[in-house]
Coordinates of C-alpha atoms and ligand atoms in Angstrom, one line a residue:
X1 CA 31.8 18.4 49.5
X2 CA 30.9 15.5 47.2
X3 CA 27.6 16.0 45.5
X4 CA 27.8 12.9 43.4
X5 CA 25.9 9.8 44.5
X6 CA 28.1 7.2 46.2
X7 CA 27.2 3.5 46.3
X8 CA 27.0 2.0 49.7
X9 CA 29.9 -0.4 48.9
X10 CA 32.2 2.6 48.6
X11 CA 31.1 4.5 51.7
X12 CA 34.1 3.3 53.7
X13 CA 36.4 5.2 51.3
X14 CA 35.0 8.5 52.4
X15 CA 35.8 8.6 56.2
X16 CA 35.3 12.1 57.5
X17 CA 33.9 13.3 54.2
X18 CA 30.4 14.5 53.2
X19 CA 28.7 12.2 50.7
X20 CA 25.3 11.6 49.2
X21 CA 23.8 8.1 49.1
X22 CA 20.5 7.0 47.6
X23 CA 18.4 3.8 48.0
X24 CA 15.7 2.0 49.9
X25 CA 15.1 2.3 53.6
X26 CA 15.4 -1.3 54.8
X27 CA 14.9 -0.6 58.4
X28 CA 14.4 2.3 60.9
X29 CA 15.2 2.0 64.6
X30 CA 13.9 4.8 66.6
X31 CA 15.4 5.7 70.0
X32 CA 14.7 9.0 71.7
X33 CA 17.7 11.1 70.7
X34 CA 19.0 8.9 68.0
X35 CA 17.5 7.2 65.0
X36 CA 19.1 4.5 62.8
X37 CA 18.3 3.9 59.2
X38 CA 19.7 0.9 57.3
X39 CA 19.8 2.1 53.7
X40 CA 20.1 -0.4 50.9
X41 CA 21.2 0.1 47.3
X42 CA 22.2 -2.4 44.6
X43 CA 25.6 -2.8 46.1
X44 CA 24.8 -3.4 49.7
X45 CA 23.8 -1.5 52.8
X46 CA 25.0 1.3 55.1
X47 CA 23.9 2.4 58.5
X48 CA 22.9 6.0 58.7
X49 CA 22.2 7.7 62.0
X50 CA 20.4 10.9 62.9
X51 CA 21.3 12.7 66.1
X52 CA 18.8 15.0 67.6
X53 CA 21.4 17.6 68.5
X54 CA 22.9 17.7 65.1
X55 CA 20.0 18.2 62.8
X56 CA 16.8 20.3 62.6
X57 CA 14.2 19.1 65.1
X58 CA 11.4 18.8 62.4
X59 CA 13.7 16.9 60.1
X60 CA 14.7 14.6 63.0
X61 CA 11.0 13.9 63.8
X62 CA 10.1 13.4 60.2
X63 CA 12.4 10.4 60.0
X64 CA 10.0 8.4 62.2
X65 CA 7.3 8.8 59.6
X66 CA 9.3 7.3 56.8
X67 CA 8.0 3.8 56.0
X68 CA 10.4 0.9 55.2
X69 CA 11.1 0.5 51.5
X70 CA 10.7 4.2 50.7
X71 CA 13.3 5.6 48.4
X72 CA 15.4 8.3 50.0
X73 CA 18.4 10.5 49.4
X74 CA 20.7 11.0 52.4
X75 CA 23.5 13.6 52.7
X76 CA 25.9 13.2 55.6
X77 CA 29.4 12.7 56.9
X78 CA 31.0 9.3 57.1
X79 CA 32.1 8.7 60.7
X80 CA 34.5 5.9 61.8
X81 CA 32.8 4.0 64.6
X82 CA 34.3 0.8 66.0
X83 CA 31.0 0.0 67.6
X84 CA 29.0 0.1 64.3
X85 CA 28.7 -3.3 62.6
X86 CA 30.6 -2.0 59.5
X87 CA 33.1 0.0 61.5
X88 CA 31.7 3.2 60.1
X89 CA 28.3 5.0 59.8
X90 CA 26.8 7.9 57.9
X91 CA 25.8 10.8 60.2
X92 CA 22.7 12.3 58.5
X93 CA 22.7 16.0 57.7
X94 CA 19.8 16.0 55.2
X95 CA 17.3 13.4 54.2
X96 CA 14.8 13.6 51.3
X97 CA 12.1 11.1 50.5
X98 CA 12.3 10.7 46.7
X99 CA 9.4 8.2 46.6
X100 CA 7.5 7.0 49.7
X101 CA 6.4 3.4 50.1
X102 CA 2.7 3.6 51.0
X103 CA 2.3 0.1 52.5
X104 CA 1.9 -0.1 56.3
X105 CA 2.6 -3.8 55.9
X106 CA 4.5 -5.0 52.7
X107 CA 2.9 -7.8 50.7
X108 CA 5.9 -10.0 51.6
X109 CA 8.4 -10.3 54.3
X110 CA 11.8 -8.9 53.1
X111 CA 13.9 -10.1 56.0
X112 CA 16.6 -12.7 55.3
X113 CA 14.7 -15.5 56.9
X114 CA 11.5 -14.5 55.1
X115 CA 8.2 -16.1 56.3
X116 CA 6.6 -15.6 52.9
X117 CA 5.9 -18.5 50.6
X118 CA 7.6 -18.8 47.2
X119 CA 4.2 -18.3 45.6
X120 CA 3.7 -15.0 47.4
X121 CA 7.3 -13.9 46.7
X122 CA 6.8 -14.6 43.0
X123 CA 3.6 -12.6 43.0
X124 CA 5.7 -9.7 44.3
X125 CA 8.9 -10.6 42.6
X126 CA 10.2 -7.0 42.3
X127 CA 10.0 -6.6 46.0
X128 CA 11.5 -10.0 46.6
X129 CA 14.5 -9.1 44.4
X130 CA 15.2 -6.2 46.8
X131 CA 16.4 -8.8 49.2
X132 CA 20.2 -8.9 48.7
X133 CA 20.3 -12.7 48.7
X134 CA 17.7 -12.9 46.0
X135 CA 19.3 -10.1 44.0
X136 CA 22.5 -12.1 44.2
X137 CA 20.9 -15.1 42.4
X138 CA 20.2 -12.9 39.4
X139 CA 23.5 -11.2 39.4
X140 CA 25.1 -14.6 39.3
X141 CA 22.7 -15.7 36.5
X142 CA 23.7 -12.7 34.6
X143 CA 27.4 -13.7 35.0
X144 CA 26.6 -17.2 33.8
X145 CA 25.1 -15.7 30.7
X146 CA 28.1 -13.4 30.2
X147 CA 30.5 -16.3 30.7
X148 CA 28.6 -18.4 28.1
X149 CA 28.8 -15.6 25.5
X150 CA 32.5 -15.1 26.2
X151 CA 33.3 -18.8 25.9
X152 CA 31.3 -19.5 22.8
X153 CA 32.7 -16.4 21.2
X154 CA 36.3 -17.6 22.0
X155 CA 35.5 -20.9 20.3
X156 CA 34.4 -19.3 17.0
X157 CA 30.6 -19.4 17.5
X158 CA 28.3 -16.8 15.9
X159 CA 25.3 -15.7 17.8
X160 CA 22.1 -16.0 15.8
X161 CA 18.6 -15.0 16.7
X162 CA 16.1 -17.7 15.8
X163 CA 12.4 -16.9 15.4
X164 CA 10.0 -17.8 18.2
X165 CA 6.9 -17.6 16.0
X166 CA 6.9 -20.4 13.6
X167 CA 4.7 -22.6 11.4
X168 CA 7.3 -25.4 11.6
X169 CA 5.2 -26.8 14.4
X170 CA 3.7 -30.2 14.0
X171 CA 6.6 -32.1 12.5
X172 CA 9.3 -30.0 13.9
X173 CA 12.3 -32.2 14.6
X174 CA 12.3 -33.3 18.2
X175 CA 8.6 -33.0 18.6
X176 CA 7.6 -36.6 18.6
X177 CA 4.3 -35.8 20.2
X178 CA 3.0 -34.2 17.1
X179 CA 2.3 -30.8 18.4
X180 CA 1.2 -31.9 21.9
X181 CA 3.7 -29.6 23.5
X182 CA 3.3 -26.6 21.2
X183 CA 1.5 -23.4 22.1
X184 CA -0.8 -22.3 19.3
X185 CA -0.9 -18.6 18.4
X186 CA -3.6 -17.0 16.3
X187 CA -1.6 -15.2 13.7
X188 CA -3.9 -13.0 11.6
X189 CA -6.3 -15.9 11.4
X190 CA -3.6 -18.5 10.7
X191 CA -2.3 -21.0 13.2
X192 CA 1.3 -20.6 14.2
X193 CA 3.3 -21.9 17.1
X194 CA 5.7 -20.7 19.7
X195 CA 9.0 -22.4 19.1
X196 CA 9.7 -25.3 21.4
X197 CA 13.3 -25.5 20.3
X198 CA 15.6 -23.6 17.9
X199 CA 16.7 -27.0 16.6
X200 CA 15.8 -26.6 12.9
X201 CA 17.2 -23.1 12.7
X202 CA 20.5 -24.0 14.3
X203 CA 21.0 -26.7 11.7
X204 CA 19.9 -24.4 9.0
X205 CA 22.6 -21.9 9.7
X206 CA 25.3 -24.5 10.3
X207 CA 24.5 -25.5 6.7
X208 CA 24.2 -21.8 6.0
X209 CA 28.0 -21.4 6.2
X210 CA 28.5 -20.2 9.8
X211 CA 29.7 -23.7 10.9
X212 CA 29.3 -22.8 14.5
X213 CA 26.2 -21.0 15.8
X214 CA 24.4 -20.5 19.1
X215 CA 21.3 -18.8 20.3
X216 CA 20.2 -18.0 23.9
X217 CA 16.6 -17.3 24.1
X218 CA 13.1 -18.3 25.2
X219 CA 11.9 -21.8 24.6
X220 CA 8.2 -22.7 25.0
X221 CA 6.8 -26.1 26.0
X222 CA 3.1 -26.6 26.4
X223 CA 3.5 -29.3 29.0
X224 CA 1.3 -29.5 32.0
X225 CA 4.2 -30.4 34.2
X226 CA 4.0 -29.6 37.9
X227 CA 7.5 -30.3 38.9
X228 CA 10.3 -28.3 40.4
X229 CA 12.3 -28.5 37.1
X230 CA 9.8 -27.7 34.4
X231 CA 8.5 -24.4 33.2
X232 CA 6.4 -23.6 30.2
X233 CA 8.8 -20.9 29.1
X234 CA 12.5 -21.2 29.8
X235 CA 15.8 -19.9 28.5
X236 CA 17.7 -22.3 26.2
X237 CA 21.4 -22.1 25.5
X238 CA 21.5 -23.8 22.1
X239 CA 24.5 -24.4 20.1
X240 CA 25.3 -26.4 16.9
X241 CA 28.7 -27.0 15.3
X242 CA 29.9 -28.4 11.9
X243 CA 32.7 -30.8 10.8
X244 CA 32.8 -32.7 14.1
X245 CA 34.4 -36.2 14.3
X246 CA 31.7 -37.4 16.7
X247 CA 29.6 -36.4 19.7
X248 CA 32.8 -36.2 21.8
X249 CA 33.6 -32.9 20.1
X250 CA 30.3 -31.4 21.3
X251 CA 30.9 -32.7 24.8
X252 CA 34.4 -31.1 24.8
X253 CA 32.7 -27.7 24.0
X254 CA 30.1 -28.3 26.7
X255 CA 32.8 -29.3 29.2
X256 CA 34.8 -26.2 28.3
X257 CA 31.8 -24.1 28.7
X258 CA 30.8 -25.4 32.1
X259 CA 34.4 -25.0 33.3
X260 CA 34.5 -21.4 32.1
X261 CA 31.2 -20.6 33.7
X262 CA 32.1 -22.1 37.1
X263 CA 35.5 -20.4 37.0
X264 CA 34.0 -17.0 36.1
X265 CA 31.2 -17.1 38.6
X266 CA 33.8 -17.9 41.3
X267 CA 35.9 -15.0 40.1
X268 CA 33.3 -12.4 39.6
X269 CA 30.6 -13.2 42.1
X270 CA 32.5 -13.5 45.4
X271 CA 30.2 -11.1 47.2
X272 CA 27.1 -12.8 45.9
X273 CA 28.3 -16.3 46.7
X274 CA 29.2 -15.2 50.3
X275 CA 25.8 -13.6 50.7
X276 CA 24.2 -16.9 49.6
X277 CA 26.6 -19.0 51.6
X278 CA 27.3 -21.1 48.5
X279 CA 30.5 -22.6 47.0
X280 CA 30.7 -23.6 43.4
X281 CA 33.1 -26.4 42.5
X282 CA 34.9 -26.3 39.1
X283 CA 34.8 -29.7 37.4
X284 CA 38.2 -31.4 37.0
X285 CA 37.1 -33.9 34.3
X286 CA 33.5 -34.6 33.6
X287 CA 33.1 -38.4 33.4
X288 CA 31.5 -39.8 30.2
X289 CA 29.7 -43.1 30.9
X290 CA 28.1 -45.3 28.2
X291 CA 24.5 -46.3 28.6
X292 CA 25.3 -50.1 28.9
X293 CA 27.7 -49.3 31.8
X294 CA 25.1 -47.0 33.4
X295 CA 22.5 -49.8 33.2
X296 CA 25.0 -52.2 34.8
X297 CA 25.9 -50.0 37.6
X298 CA 22.3 -49.0 38.3
X299 CA 21.5 -52.7 38.3
X300 CA 24.2 -53.2 41.0
X301 CA 22.5 -50.5 43.0
X302 CA 19.2 -52.3 42.7
X303 CA 17.6 -50.4 39.8
X304 CA 16.7 -52.0 36.5
X305 CA 16.6 -49.9 33.3
X306 CA 15.4 -51.6 30.2
X307 CA 17.5 -51.5 27.0
X308 CA 14.8 -49.3 25.3
X309 CA 14.3 -47.1 28.4
X310 CA 15.3 -43.6 29.2
X311 CA 16.8 -42.7 32.6
X312 CA 14.0 -41.7 34.9
X313 CA 14.6 -39.0 37.5
X314 CA 15.5 -41.6 40.2
X315 CA 18.1 -43.2 37.8
X316 CA 19.5 -39.7 37.1
X317 CA 19.9 -39.0 40.8
X318 CA 21.5 -42.5 41.4
X319 CA 24.0 -42.0 38.6
X320 CA 24.9 -38.5 39.9
X321 CA 25.4 -39.9 43.4
X322 CA 27.6 -42.7 42.0
X323 CA 29.8 -40.1 40.2
X324 CA 30.0 -37.9 43.2
X325 CA 31.1 -40.8 45.4
X326 CA 33.5 -42.3 42.8
X327 CA 35.0 -39.3 41.1
X328 CA 34.0 -36.4 43.3
X329 CA 32.3 -34.7 40.4
X330 CA 28.9 -33.0 40.3
X331 CA 28.5 -33.3 36.5
X332 CA 28.3 -36.5 34.4
X333 CA 27.7 -37.2 30.7
X334 CA 25.4 -40.1 30.1
X335 CA 26.1 -41.4 26.6
X336 CA 24.3 -43.4 23.9
X337 CA 20.6 -43.1 24.7
X338 CA 18.3 -45.6 22.9
X339 CA 16.9 -44.4 19.6
X340 CA 13.4 -45.2 20.8
X341 CA 13.7 -42.3 23.3
X342 CA 15.5 -39.8 21.0
X343 CA 14.2 -37.7 18.1
X344 CA 14.6 -39.0 14.6
X345 CA 17.5 -36.6 13.7
X346 CA 20.0 -38.0 16.3
X347 CA 22.6 -40.0 14.4
X348 CA 22.9 -43.7 15.2
X349 CA 26.2 -45.5 15.6
X350 CA 27.1 -47.7 12.5
X351 CA 27.2 -50.9 14.6
X352 CA 24.2 -50.3 16.9
X353 CA 21.0 -49.0 15.3
X354 CA 19.2 -49.2 18.7
X355 CA 21.4 -46.6 20.1
X356 CA 22.2 -42.9 19.2
X357 CA 25.3 -40.8 19.2
X358 CA 23.8 -38.7 21.9
X359 CA 24.3 -37.6 25.5
X360 CA 22.7 -35.9 28.4
X361 CA 24.6 -33.8 30.9
X362 CA 23.4 -34.4 34.4
X363 CA 24.3 -32.0 37.2
X364 CA 23.7 -33.1 40.8
X365 CA 20.9 -35.4 39.9
X366 CA 19.1 -33.7 37.1
X367 CA 19.4 -33.3 33.3
X368 CA 20.6 -29.9 32.3
X369 CA 21.5 -30.6 28.7
X370 CA 20.8 -32.9 25.8
X371 CA 23.0 -33.2 22.7
X372 CA 23.9 -35.4 19.8
X373 CA 25.6 -35.7 16.5
X374 CA 22.8 -35.1 14.0
X375 CA 22.2 -37.3 11.0
X376 CA 23.2 -35.2 8.0
X377 CA 22.8 -37.9 5.3
X378 CA 19.5 -37.3 3.6
X379 CA 18.6 -40.9 2.8
X380 CA 19.4 -42.1 6.4
X381 CA 17.6 -39.1 7.9
X382 CA 14.5 -39.9 5.8
X383 CA 14.6 -43.5 6.9
X384 CA 14.9 -42.6 10.6
X385 CA 12.0 -40.2 10.3
X386 CA 9.9 -42.9 8.8
X387 CA 10.8 -45.3 11.7
X388 CA 9.3 -42.6 13.9
X389 CA 6.2 -42.3 11.8
X390 CA 7.2 -39.0 10.3
X391 CA 7.7 -38.0 6.7
X392 CA 10.5 -35.7 5.7
X393 CA 8.5 -34.6 2.7
X394 CA 6.1 -32.9 5.1
X395 CA 9.0 -30.8 6.4
X396 CA 10.2 -29.1 3.2
X397 CA 12.2 -26.4 5.1
X398 CA 14.0 -29.0 7.0
X399 CA 14.6 -31.4 4.1
X400 CA 16.1 -28.6 2.0
X401 CA 18.9 -28.2 4.5
X402 CA 20.1 -31.7 3.7
X403 CA 19.5 -31.4 -0.1
X404 CA 21.9 -28.4 -0.3
X405 CA 25.2 -29.7 1.1
X406 CA 25.1 -30.1 4.9
X407 CA 28.3 -30.9 6.8
X408 CA 28.5 -33.5 9.5
X409 CA 27.4 -31.6 12.6
X410 CA 25.9 -31.8 16.1
X411 CA 24.9 -29.7 19.0
X412 CA 23.3 -29.3 22.3
X413 CA 20.5 -27.6 24.2
X414 CA 21.2 -26.5 27.7
X415 CA 18.8 -24.9 30.1
X416 CA 20.1 -21.7 31.7
X417 CA 17.4 -21.9 34.4
X418 CA 18.2 -25.4 35.5
X419 CA 22.0 -24.6 35.3
X420 CA 21.5 -21.6 37.6
X421 CA 19.3 -23.5 39.9
X422 CA 21.7 -26.4 40.3
X423 CA 24.8 -24.2 40.4
X424 CA 23.3 -22.5 43.5
X425 CA 21.7 -25.6 44.9
X426 CA 18.3 -24.0 44.9
X427 CA 15.3 -26.2 45.5
X428 CA 13.1 -25.2 42.6
X429 CA 13.8 -23.9 39.1
X430 CA 11.4 -21.0 39.9
X431 CA 14.0 -19.6 42.4
X432 CA 16.3 -19.2 39.4
X433 CA 13.9 -17.4 37.2
X434 CA 12.7 -13.8 37.7
X435 CA 9.1 -14.3 36.5
X436 CA 8.6 -18.1 36.0
X437 CA 5.8 -19.3 33.7
X438 CA 4.1 -22.6 34.5
X439 CA 0.6 -24.0 33.9
X440 CA -0.7 -21.9 36.9
X441 CA 1.4 -18.9 36.6
X442 CA 1.4 -16.2 33.9
X443 CA 1.5 -13.2 36.1
X444 CA 2.9 -10.6 36.8
Ligands
ATP501 P1 13.1 -33.3 30.6 O1 13.3 -34.7 30.2 O2 13.8 -32.9 31.9 O3 11.7 -32.9 30.6 P2 13.8 -32.7 28.0 O4 14.7 -33.8 27.7 O5 12.4 -32.7 27.5 O6 13.8 -32.4 29.5 P3 15.3 -31.1 26.1 O7 14.3 -31.0 25.0 O8 16.4 -32.1 26.0 O9 14.5 -31.3 27.4 O10 15.8 -29.6 26.3 C1 17.2 -29.3 26.6 C2 17.4 -28.7 27.9 O11 16.5 -27.6 28.2 C3 17.1 -29.6 29.1 O12 18.2 -30.4 29.4 C4 16.8 -28.7 30.2 O13 18.0 -28.1 30.8 C5 16.0 -27.6 29.5 N1 14.6 -27.8 29.6 C6 13.8 -28.7 28.9 N2 12.5 -28.6 29.2 C7 12.5 -27.7 30.2 C8 11.4 -27.1 30.9 N3 10.1 -27.5 30.7 N4 11.6 -26.2 31.8 C9 12.9 -25.7 32.0 N5 14.0 -26.2 31.4 C10 13.8 -27.2 30.5
MG502 MG1 16.6 -33.8 27.1

């Protein structure tokens, strides 16, 4: 007799043995002399059956009163049964309700083809994640995280934790809107802000002797965006590296990272991908296309982008489609964004001050990362800030980095939420986040 709890995924290893399983009651089917329970745990499901002639009459009857989603412990014998969907079933000897579910009707529909809206599901997210296919999304997300850490570790990066409460708000590098997208926090009567990027801190510790650093953590943006790709709080994978030749070194790391992630997810998430009916392709070689060439090819496709303009969402989609058709790749690096659209600290090429040594990584039509070589030469940095109407003297913590010996360096910010969304071809970033935050949603 095995008294230890067995996961449902392992039940088939115990044919003709007595085992104990625990989990949630997904479904009960009640026939006269036989009752079926589908029990679900974090590894899958198993069909348990109660036979009226094999267990105590009271116990048999009590099964009908158990409500779906109650937590139960079942002891029984594993029986091979060719008719059962899984080829085996658990014949119930004892069943104990560890925690009843009290709802006659659950707040959301947990069936695979749920009829509940995304909003309702998010309101009841911890019920939603009981659905194996939703659970699978977050197991995959967890593996993306793990693969990221593995890869960056293998490339000599040090994980740092950057503060999320900061006074480096108003003129924080990257924030051209002078605080417009910062959340203000009352800090013992002082105004501080939730960090909208770890940019300054990454650069600080590249100069701090680590050379290669990364942080994975929350990023806050007080933008009233109502899109399927913006949240007010998201998870940023931010890295920064020193002694680079140019921005290609950063793209090499990003490409290596994406390759490692896609390979690892394929390797470790077979069950989850099957559940979701998704396939993830591993990039062969991510194309790197210069802005002038992008402008030309978009023009050929009937879309004009001005020299000083960014790629709008339509242009991003068109470029991705072009790359898919021409190279059969789902990722593309767009290179050399105009300085007018980039923060002051992006380096400019010697021969083209209107451009920057920067890139975006697009994945199936949307931006998932932005990176660049940073300007490390103090005089040029001060000049670039001035061109943007900023004054380096008002950013003493930032300025000091470049007054103290700062190597040539660059880095990238990549959104884990968007990456997960696009990897699994979900329709909304909210599907890839457990408890998304947007202008309307701060609960639960
Ligand atoms: P977008 O132009 O799509 O609004 P951005 O250029 O303002 O994004 P960056 O500051 O470059 O964003 O941030 C780096 C990465 O962080 C983005 O490429 C994206 O993956 C992610 N990201 C940025 N803003 C958001 C947001 N509001 N919600 C979710 N992810 C975001
Ligand atoms: Mg960007």
